[in-house]
Coordinates of C-alpha atoms in Angstrom, one line a residue:
X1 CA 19.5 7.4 -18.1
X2 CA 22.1 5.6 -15.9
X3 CA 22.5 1.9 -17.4
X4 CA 21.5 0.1 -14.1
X5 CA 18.2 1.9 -13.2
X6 CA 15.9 0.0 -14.3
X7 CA 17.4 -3.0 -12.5
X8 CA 17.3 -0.8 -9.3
X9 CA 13.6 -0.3 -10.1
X10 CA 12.7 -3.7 -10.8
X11 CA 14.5 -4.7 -7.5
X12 CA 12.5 -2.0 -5.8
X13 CA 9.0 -3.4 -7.5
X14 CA 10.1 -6.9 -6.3
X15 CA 10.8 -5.9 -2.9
X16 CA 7.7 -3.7 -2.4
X17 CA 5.5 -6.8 -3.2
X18 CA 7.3 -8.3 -0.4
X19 CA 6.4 -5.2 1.6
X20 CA 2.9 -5.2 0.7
X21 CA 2.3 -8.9 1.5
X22 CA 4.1 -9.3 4.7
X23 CA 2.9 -6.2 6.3
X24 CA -0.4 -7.8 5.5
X25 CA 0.5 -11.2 7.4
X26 CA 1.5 -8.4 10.3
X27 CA -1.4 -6.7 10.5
X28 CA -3.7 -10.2 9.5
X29 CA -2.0 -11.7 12.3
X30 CA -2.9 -9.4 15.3
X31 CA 0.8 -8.2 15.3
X32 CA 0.5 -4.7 14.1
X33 CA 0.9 -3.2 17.9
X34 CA 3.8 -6.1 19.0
X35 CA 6.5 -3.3 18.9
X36 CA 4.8 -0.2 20.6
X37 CA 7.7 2.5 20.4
X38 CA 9.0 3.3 16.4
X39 CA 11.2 3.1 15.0
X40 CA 13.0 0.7 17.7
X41 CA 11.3 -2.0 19.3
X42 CA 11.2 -2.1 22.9
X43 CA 14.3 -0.1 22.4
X44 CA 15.8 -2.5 20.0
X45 CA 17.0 -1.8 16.8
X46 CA 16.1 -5.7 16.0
X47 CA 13.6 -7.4 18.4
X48 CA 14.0 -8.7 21.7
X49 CA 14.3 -12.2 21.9
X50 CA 13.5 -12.8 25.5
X51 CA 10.6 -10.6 27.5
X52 CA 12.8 -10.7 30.7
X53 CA 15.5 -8.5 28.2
X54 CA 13.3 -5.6 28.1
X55 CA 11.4 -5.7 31.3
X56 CA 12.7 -2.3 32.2
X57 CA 12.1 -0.7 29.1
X58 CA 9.2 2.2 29.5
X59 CA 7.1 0.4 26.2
X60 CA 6.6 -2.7 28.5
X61 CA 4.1 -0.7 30.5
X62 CA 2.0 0.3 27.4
X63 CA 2.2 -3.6 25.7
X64 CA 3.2 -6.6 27.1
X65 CA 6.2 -8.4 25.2
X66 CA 5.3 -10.6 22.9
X67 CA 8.5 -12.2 21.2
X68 CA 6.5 -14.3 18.6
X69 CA 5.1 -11.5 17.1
X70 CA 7.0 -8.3 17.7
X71 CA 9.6 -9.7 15.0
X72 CA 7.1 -9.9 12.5
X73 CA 6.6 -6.2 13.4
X74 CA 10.1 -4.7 13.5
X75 CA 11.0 -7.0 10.7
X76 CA 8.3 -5.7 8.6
X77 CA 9.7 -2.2 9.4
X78 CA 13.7 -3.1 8.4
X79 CA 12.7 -4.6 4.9
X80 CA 10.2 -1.1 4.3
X81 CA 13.6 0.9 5.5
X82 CA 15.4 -1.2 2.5
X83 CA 12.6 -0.2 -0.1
X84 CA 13.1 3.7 1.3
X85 CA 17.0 3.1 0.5
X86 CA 16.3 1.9 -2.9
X87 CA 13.3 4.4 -3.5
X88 CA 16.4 7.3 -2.8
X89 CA 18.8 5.5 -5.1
X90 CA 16.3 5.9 -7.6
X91 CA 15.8 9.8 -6.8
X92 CA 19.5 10.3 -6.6
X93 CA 20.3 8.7 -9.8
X94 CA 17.6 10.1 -12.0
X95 CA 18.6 13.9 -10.5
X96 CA 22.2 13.8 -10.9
X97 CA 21.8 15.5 -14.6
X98 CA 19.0 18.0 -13.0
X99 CA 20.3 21.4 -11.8
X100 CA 20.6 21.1 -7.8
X101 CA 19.5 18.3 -8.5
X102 CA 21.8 15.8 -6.4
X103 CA 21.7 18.4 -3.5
X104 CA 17.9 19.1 -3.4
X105 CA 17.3 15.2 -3.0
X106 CA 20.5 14.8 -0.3
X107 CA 19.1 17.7 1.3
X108 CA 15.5 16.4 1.6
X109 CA 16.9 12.9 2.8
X110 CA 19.2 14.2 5.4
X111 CA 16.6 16.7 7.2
X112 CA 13.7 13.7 7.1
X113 CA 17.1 11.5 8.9
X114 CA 17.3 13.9 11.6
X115 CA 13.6 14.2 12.3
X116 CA 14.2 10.3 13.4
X117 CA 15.9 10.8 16.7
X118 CA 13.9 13.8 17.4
X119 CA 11.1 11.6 17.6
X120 CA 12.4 9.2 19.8
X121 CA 13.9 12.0 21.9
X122 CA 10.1 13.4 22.3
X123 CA 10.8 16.0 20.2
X124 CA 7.7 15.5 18.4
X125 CA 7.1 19.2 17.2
X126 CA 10.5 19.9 16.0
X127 CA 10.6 16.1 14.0
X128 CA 7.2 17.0 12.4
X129 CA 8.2 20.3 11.4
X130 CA 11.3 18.8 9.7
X131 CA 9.6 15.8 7.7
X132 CA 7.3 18.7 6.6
X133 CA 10.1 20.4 4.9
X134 CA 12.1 17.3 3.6
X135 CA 8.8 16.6 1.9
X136 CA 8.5 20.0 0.6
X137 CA 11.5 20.2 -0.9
X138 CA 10.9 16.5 -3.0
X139 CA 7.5 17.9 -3.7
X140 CA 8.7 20.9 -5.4
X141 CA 11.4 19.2 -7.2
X142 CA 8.2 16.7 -8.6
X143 CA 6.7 19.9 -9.8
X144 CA 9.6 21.9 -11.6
X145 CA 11.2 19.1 -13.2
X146 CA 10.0 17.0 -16.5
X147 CA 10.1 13.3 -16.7
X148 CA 12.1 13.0 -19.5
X149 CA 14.3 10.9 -17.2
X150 CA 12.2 9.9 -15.0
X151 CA 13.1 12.2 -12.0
X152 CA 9.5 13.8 -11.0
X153 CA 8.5 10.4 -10.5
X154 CA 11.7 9.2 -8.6
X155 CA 11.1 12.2 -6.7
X156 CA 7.6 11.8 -6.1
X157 CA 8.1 8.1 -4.7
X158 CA 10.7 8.7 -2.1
X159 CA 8.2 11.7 -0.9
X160 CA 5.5 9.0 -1.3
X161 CA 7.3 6.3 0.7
X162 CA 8.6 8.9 3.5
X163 CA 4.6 9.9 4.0
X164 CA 4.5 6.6 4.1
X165 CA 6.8 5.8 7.0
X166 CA 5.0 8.3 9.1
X167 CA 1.4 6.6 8.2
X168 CA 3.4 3.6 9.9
X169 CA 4.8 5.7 12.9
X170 CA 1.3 6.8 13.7
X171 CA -0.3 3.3 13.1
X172 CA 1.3 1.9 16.1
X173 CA 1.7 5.4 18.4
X174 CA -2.3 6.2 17.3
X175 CA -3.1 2.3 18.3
X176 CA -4.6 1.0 14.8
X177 CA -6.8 4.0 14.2
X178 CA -9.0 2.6 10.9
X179 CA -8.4 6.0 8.6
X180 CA -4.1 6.0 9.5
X181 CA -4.6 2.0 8.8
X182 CA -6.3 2.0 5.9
X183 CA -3.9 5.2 4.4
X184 CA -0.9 3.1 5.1
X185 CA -2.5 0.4 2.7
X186 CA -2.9 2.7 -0.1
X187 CA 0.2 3.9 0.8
X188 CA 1.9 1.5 -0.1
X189 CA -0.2 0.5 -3.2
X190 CA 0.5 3.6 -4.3
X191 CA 4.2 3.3 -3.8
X192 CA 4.0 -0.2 -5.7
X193 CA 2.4 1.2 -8.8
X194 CA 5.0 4.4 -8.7
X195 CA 8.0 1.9 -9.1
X196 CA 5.7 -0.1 -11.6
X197 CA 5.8 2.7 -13.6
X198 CA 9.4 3.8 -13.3
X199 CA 10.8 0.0 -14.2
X200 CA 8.8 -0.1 -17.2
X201 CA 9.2 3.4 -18.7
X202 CA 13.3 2.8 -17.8
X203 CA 12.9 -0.1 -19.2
X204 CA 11.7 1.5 -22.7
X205 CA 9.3 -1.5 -24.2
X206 CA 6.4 0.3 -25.2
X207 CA 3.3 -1.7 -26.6
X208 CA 2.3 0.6 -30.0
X209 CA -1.3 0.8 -30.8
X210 CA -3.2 3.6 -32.8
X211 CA -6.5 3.7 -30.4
X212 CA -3.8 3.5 -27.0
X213 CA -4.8 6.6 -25.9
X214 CA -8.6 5.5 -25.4
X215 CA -7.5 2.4 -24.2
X216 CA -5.0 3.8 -21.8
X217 CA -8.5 5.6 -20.1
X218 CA -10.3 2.7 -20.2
X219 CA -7.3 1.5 -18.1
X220 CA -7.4 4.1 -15.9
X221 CA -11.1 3.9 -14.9
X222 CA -10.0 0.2 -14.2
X223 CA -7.0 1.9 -11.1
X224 CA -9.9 4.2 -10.4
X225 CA -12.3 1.7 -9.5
X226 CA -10.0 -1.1 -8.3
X227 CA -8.2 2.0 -5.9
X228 CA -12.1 2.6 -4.1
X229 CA -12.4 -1.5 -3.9
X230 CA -8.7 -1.4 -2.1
X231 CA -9.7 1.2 0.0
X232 CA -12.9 -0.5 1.2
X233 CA -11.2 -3.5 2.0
X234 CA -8.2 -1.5 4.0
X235 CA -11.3 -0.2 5.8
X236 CA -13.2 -3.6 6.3
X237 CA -9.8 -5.5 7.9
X238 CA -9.1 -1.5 9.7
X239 CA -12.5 -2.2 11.6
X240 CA -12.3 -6.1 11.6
X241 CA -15.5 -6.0 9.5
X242 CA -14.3 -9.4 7.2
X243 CA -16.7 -11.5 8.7
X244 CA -19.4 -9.5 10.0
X245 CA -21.6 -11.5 8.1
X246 CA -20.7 -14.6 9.7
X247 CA -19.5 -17.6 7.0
X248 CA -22.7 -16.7 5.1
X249 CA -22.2 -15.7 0.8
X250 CA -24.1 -14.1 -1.0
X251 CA -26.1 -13.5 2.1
X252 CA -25.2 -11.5 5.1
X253 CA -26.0 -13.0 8.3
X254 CA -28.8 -15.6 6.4
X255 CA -30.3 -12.3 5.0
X256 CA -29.8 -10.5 1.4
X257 CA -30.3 -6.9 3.3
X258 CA -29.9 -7.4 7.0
X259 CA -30.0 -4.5 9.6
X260 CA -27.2 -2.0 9.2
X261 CA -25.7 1.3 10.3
X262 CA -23.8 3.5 7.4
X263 CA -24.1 6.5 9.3
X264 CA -21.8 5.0 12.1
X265 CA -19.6 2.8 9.7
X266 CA -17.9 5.5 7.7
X267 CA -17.1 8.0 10.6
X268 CA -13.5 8.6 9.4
X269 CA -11.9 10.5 12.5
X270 CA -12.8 9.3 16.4
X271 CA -10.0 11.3 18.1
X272 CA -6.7 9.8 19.6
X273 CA -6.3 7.5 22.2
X274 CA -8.6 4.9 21.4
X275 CA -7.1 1.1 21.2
X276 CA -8.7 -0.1 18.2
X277 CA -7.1 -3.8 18.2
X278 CA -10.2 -6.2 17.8
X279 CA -12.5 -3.1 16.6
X280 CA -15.0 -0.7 18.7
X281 CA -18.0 -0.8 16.2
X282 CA -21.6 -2.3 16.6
X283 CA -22.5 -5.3 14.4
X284 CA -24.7 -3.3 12.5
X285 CA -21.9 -1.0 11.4
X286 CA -19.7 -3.7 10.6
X287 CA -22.2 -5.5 8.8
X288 CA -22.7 -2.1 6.5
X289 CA -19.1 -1.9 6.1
X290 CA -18.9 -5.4 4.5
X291 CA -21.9 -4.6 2.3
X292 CA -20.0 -2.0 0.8
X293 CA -17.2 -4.3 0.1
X294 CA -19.2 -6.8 -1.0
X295 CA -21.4 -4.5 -3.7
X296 CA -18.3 -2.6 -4.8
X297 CA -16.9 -6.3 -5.5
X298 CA -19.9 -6.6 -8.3
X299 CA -18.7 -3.4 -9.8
X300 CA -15.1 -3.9 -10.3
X301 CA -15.4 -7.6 -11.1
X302 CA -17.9 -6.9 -14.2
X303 CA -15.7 -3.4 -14.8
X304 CA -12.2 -5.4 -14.9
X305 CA -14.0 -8.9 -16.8
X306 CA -15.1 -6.1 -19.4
X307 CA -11.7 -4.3 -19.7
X308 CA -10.6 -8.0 -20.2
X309 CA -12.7 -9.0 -23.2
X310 CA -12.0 -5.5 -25.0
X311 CA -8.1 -6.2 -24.2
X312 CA -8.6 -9.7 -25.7
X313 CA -9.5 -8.4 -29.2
X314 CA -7.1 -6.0 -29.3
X315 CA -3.9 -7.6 -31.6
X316 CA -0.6 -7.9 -29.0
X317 CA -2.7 -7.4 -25.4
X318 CA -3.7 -11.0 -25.2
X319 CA -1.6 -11.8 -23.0
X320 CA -1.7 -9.3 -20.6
X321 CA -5.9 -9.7 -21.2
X322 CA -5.7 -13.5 -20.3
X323 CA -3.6 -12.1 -16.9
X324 CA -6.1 -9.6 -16.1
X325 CA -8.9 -12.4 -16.4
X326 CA -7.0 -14.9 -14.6
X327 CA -6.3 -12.3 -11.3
X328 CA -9.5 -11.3 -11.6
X329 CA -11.0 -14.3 -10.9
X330 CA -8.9 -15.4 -8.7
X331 CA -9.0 -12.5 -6.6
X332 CA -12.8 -12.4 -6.3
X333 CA -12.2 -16.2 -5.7
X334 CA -10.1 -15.5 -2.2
X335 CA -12.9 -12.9 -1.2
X336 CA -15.0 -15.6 -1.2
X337 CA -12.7 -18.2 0.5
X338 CA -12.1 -15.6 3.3
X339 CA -15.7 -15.3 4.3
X340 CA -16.6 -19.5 3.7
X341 CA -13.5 -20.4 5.6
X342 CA -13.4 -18.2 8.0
X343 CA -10.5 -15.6 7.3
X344 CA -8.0 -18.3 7.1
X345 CA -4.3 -16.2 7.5
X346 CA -2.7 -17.3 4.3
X347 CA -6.1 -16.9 2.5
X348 CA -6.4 -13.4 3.7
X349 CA -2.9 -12.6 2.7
X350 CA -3.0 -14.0 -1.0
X351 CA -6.0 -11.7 -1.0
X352 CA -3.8 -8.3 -0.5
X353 CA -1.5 -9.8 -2.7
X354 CA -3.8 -10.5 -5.2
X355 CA -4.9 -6.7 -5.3
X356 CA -0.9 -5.6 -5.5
X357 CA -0.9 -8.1 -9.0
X358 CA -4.1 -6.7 -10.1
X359 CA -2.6 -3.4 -10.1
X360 CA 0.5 -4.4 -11.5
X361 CA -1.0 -5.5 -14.1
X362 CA -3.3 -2.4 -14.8
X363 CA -0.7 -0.1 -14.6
X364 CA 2.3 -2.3 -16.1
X365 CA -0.4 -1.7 -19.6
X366 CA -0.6 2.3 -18.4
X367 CA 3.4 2.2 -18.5
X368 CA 3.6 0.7 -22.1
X369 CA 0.8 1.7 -24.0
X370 CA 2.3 4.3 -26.8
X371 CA 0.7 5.5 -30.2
X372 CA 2.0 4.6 -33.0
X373 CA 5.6 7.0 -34.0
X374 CA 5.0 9.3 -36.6

C-alpha cells in the first residue's frame, strides 16, 4: 500500500465531518434551495454576491436571490466536490497494482465528468444514462476485486459519493422532496463510515481480542440500529417534524399518546413538483413522525448504554467504551435541548454531528477489532 494513503484517508474522514455538519447548518438553516440550478449557482461557479448581478439569469424566476444564504449552498457543494477529489485519489491509488485497474477508475471518472455539462445543457437523458455507466463500471470493479489493499472499498466510496452528488442534484431540482432528502443524509453517513474504515485498516492498528468476532456483531447491531435512528431523524428535519410536539418532553403536545396519523407520515413517494420548504403534512402526521423518533431514541440509547457496559469490561476497549458512553449521552442530551429550546441552529447542528461521532466510533471498533494471530 502506497506510504501516504492513509493520510489521504484520514484527510478525507476529517473533511467529510466537515461535509456532514455544514450541510446540516444548510439545510437547518432554510438554505437548502438558495442556489436553484446545480451545479452552478445562478450560473455562478461561486455565488453571486449582489442580486442585481444575476437578475437576468433564468433561475431568478424559479427563486429569488438570496446572497446571505446561497453561499452557504454552493459553498457546501465546493467543499463535497473536494471530498469527491480525494474519494478518487483514494480509488486511483489503491487500483494502480489491480489489472486495468488505473484505467477502469479514470474511465469511470471521466464519463461521470461529462455527464456534468450534459446536465446543464438539458441533456438530462443522455447525463443520466452516463452516470449510470460510470457507476457500473466502479461497481463491478467493487465486486471482482479483493480488499487486500483496500481497493473494493476505495472503489465502492467514490461510486458511493458520486450517488451521492446526484441525491444532491435532485434535492434542489426535486425542491426538498423528504425520501431524496433524507437519502442524501445517509448518503453521506455512509460515505463517512466508508473512509472510517479505509483510514483505520491503512492504518494497520488492529485491537486483538479472542471473543472479537462476537463482539464485532454486537457492534454491528449497534450501526444497525443507530442507521434506522439516523434515518428517522433525516426524515423528521425532511418533513419539519422536530417540533411537532411543541417544546413539550416526554410528552407530545401535553399528552403521552396524542392524536396521530402513521398511515400519512411514512408515504415515501408524492410525485415531483411539489415545493416541500416548510413541509406539506397535517399535525397529526408530524406529530407521528416525531413519535417514532422519539421511541426509536429509547431503543438505541439502552442498545448503545448496553454495548457500553459490555465494552467497559472488556481489557483494552475502555477507552473507546467511556467514548461511546460519553456520545451517547450527549447525543440523546441535544435531542432533548432541540425540542426544550426550541430547535436552536447550533443545537440542531451539534445534533447531526453528534450522530457522525457516534458512528465513528462504532465503526472505528468494526475497523480494528482482530482475533488473536495464530
Amino acid at each position: 500500500m502506497n506510504k501516504n494513503f492513509h493520510r489521504i484517508a484520514w484527510l478525507a474522514v476529517a473533511l467529510a465531518l466537515c461535509v456532514i455538519v455544514f450541510g446540516a447548518f444548510v439545510r437547518l438553516s432554510n438554505a437548502g434551495l438558495s442556489c436553484p440550478d446545480w451545479p452552478t449557482c445562478y450560473g455562478r461557479a461561486a455565488w453571486p454576491s449582489t442580486a442585481h448581478e444575476v437578475n437576468d439569469h433564468v433561475a431568478t424566476a424559479i427563486r429569488p436571490v438570496e446572497v446571505h444564504k446561497a453561499w452557504r449552498e454552493q459553498f457546501h457543494r465546493m467543499i463535497a466536490g473536494l471530498l469527491g477529489v480525494l474519494v478518487l485519489a483514494l480509488a486511483l491509488v489503491s487500483a494502480r497494482r489491480r489489472s486495468r485497474g488505473l484505467l477502469q477508475v479514470v474511465v469511470a471518472a471521466a464519463v461521470v465528468a461529462i455527464a456534468i455539462p450534459l446536465y446543464m445543457k438539458g441533456q438530462h437523458v443522455a447525463a443520466s444514462a452516463l452516470a449510470i455507466v460510470g457507476e457500473g463500471i466502479l461497481l463491478a470493479a467493487a465486486l471482482r476485486w479483493s480488499n487486500t489493499d483496500l481497493s473494493r472499498a476505495s472503489s465502492l466510496t467514490l461510486a458511493v459519493i458520486i450517488f451521492q452528488a446526484l441525491l444532491g442534484m435532485w434535492t434542489v431540482t426535486w425542491l426538498l422532496k423528504p425520501i431524496v432528502v433524507m437519502a442524501h443524509l445517509l448518503g453521506g453517513l455512509l460515505t463517512f463510515s466508508l473512509l472510517v474504515w479505509i483510514a483505520w485498516r491503512a492504518t494497520n492498528q488492529p485491537i486483538r481480542l479472542a471473543d472479537a468476532s462476537r463482539v464485532r456483531a454486537l457492534i454491528m447491531a449497534g450501526i444497525a440500529v443507530l442507521g434506522v435512528q439516523i434515518a428517522l431523524g433525516g426524515w423528521t428535519s425532511a418533513n419539519y417534524a422536530a417540533l411537532a410536539c411543541g417544546n413539550d418532553f416526554p410528552t407530545c403536545v401535553g399528552q403521552w399518546w396524542p392524536r396521530h396519523d402513521f398511515g400519512e407520515a411514512f408515504v415515501l413517494w408524492r410525485g415531483i413538483g411539489v415545493d416541500y420548504e416548510g413541509g406539506i403534512l397535517d399535525g397529526e402526521a408530524r406529530i407521528a413522525i416525531q413519535l417514532a423518533h422519539r421511541a426509536m431514541a429509547v431503543i438505541v440509547f439502552f442498545y448503545l448504554i448496553g454495548l457500553a457496559v459490555k465494552l467497559l469490561r472488556t481489557p483494552g476497549l475502555r477507552g473507546w467504551a467511556t467514548l461511546l458512553f460519553a456520545l451517547t449521552l450527549l447525543q440523546v442530551g441535544l435531542g432533548i435541548a432541540n425540542v426544550k429550546l426550541g430547535l436552536p441552529l447550533a443545537v440542531a447542528v451539534a445534533h447531526n454531528g453528534g450522530a457522525a461521532l457516534l458512528l465513528f466510533a462504532l465503526v472505528s471498533l468494526l475497523a480494528r477489532l482482530r482475533t488473536p494471530e495464530p
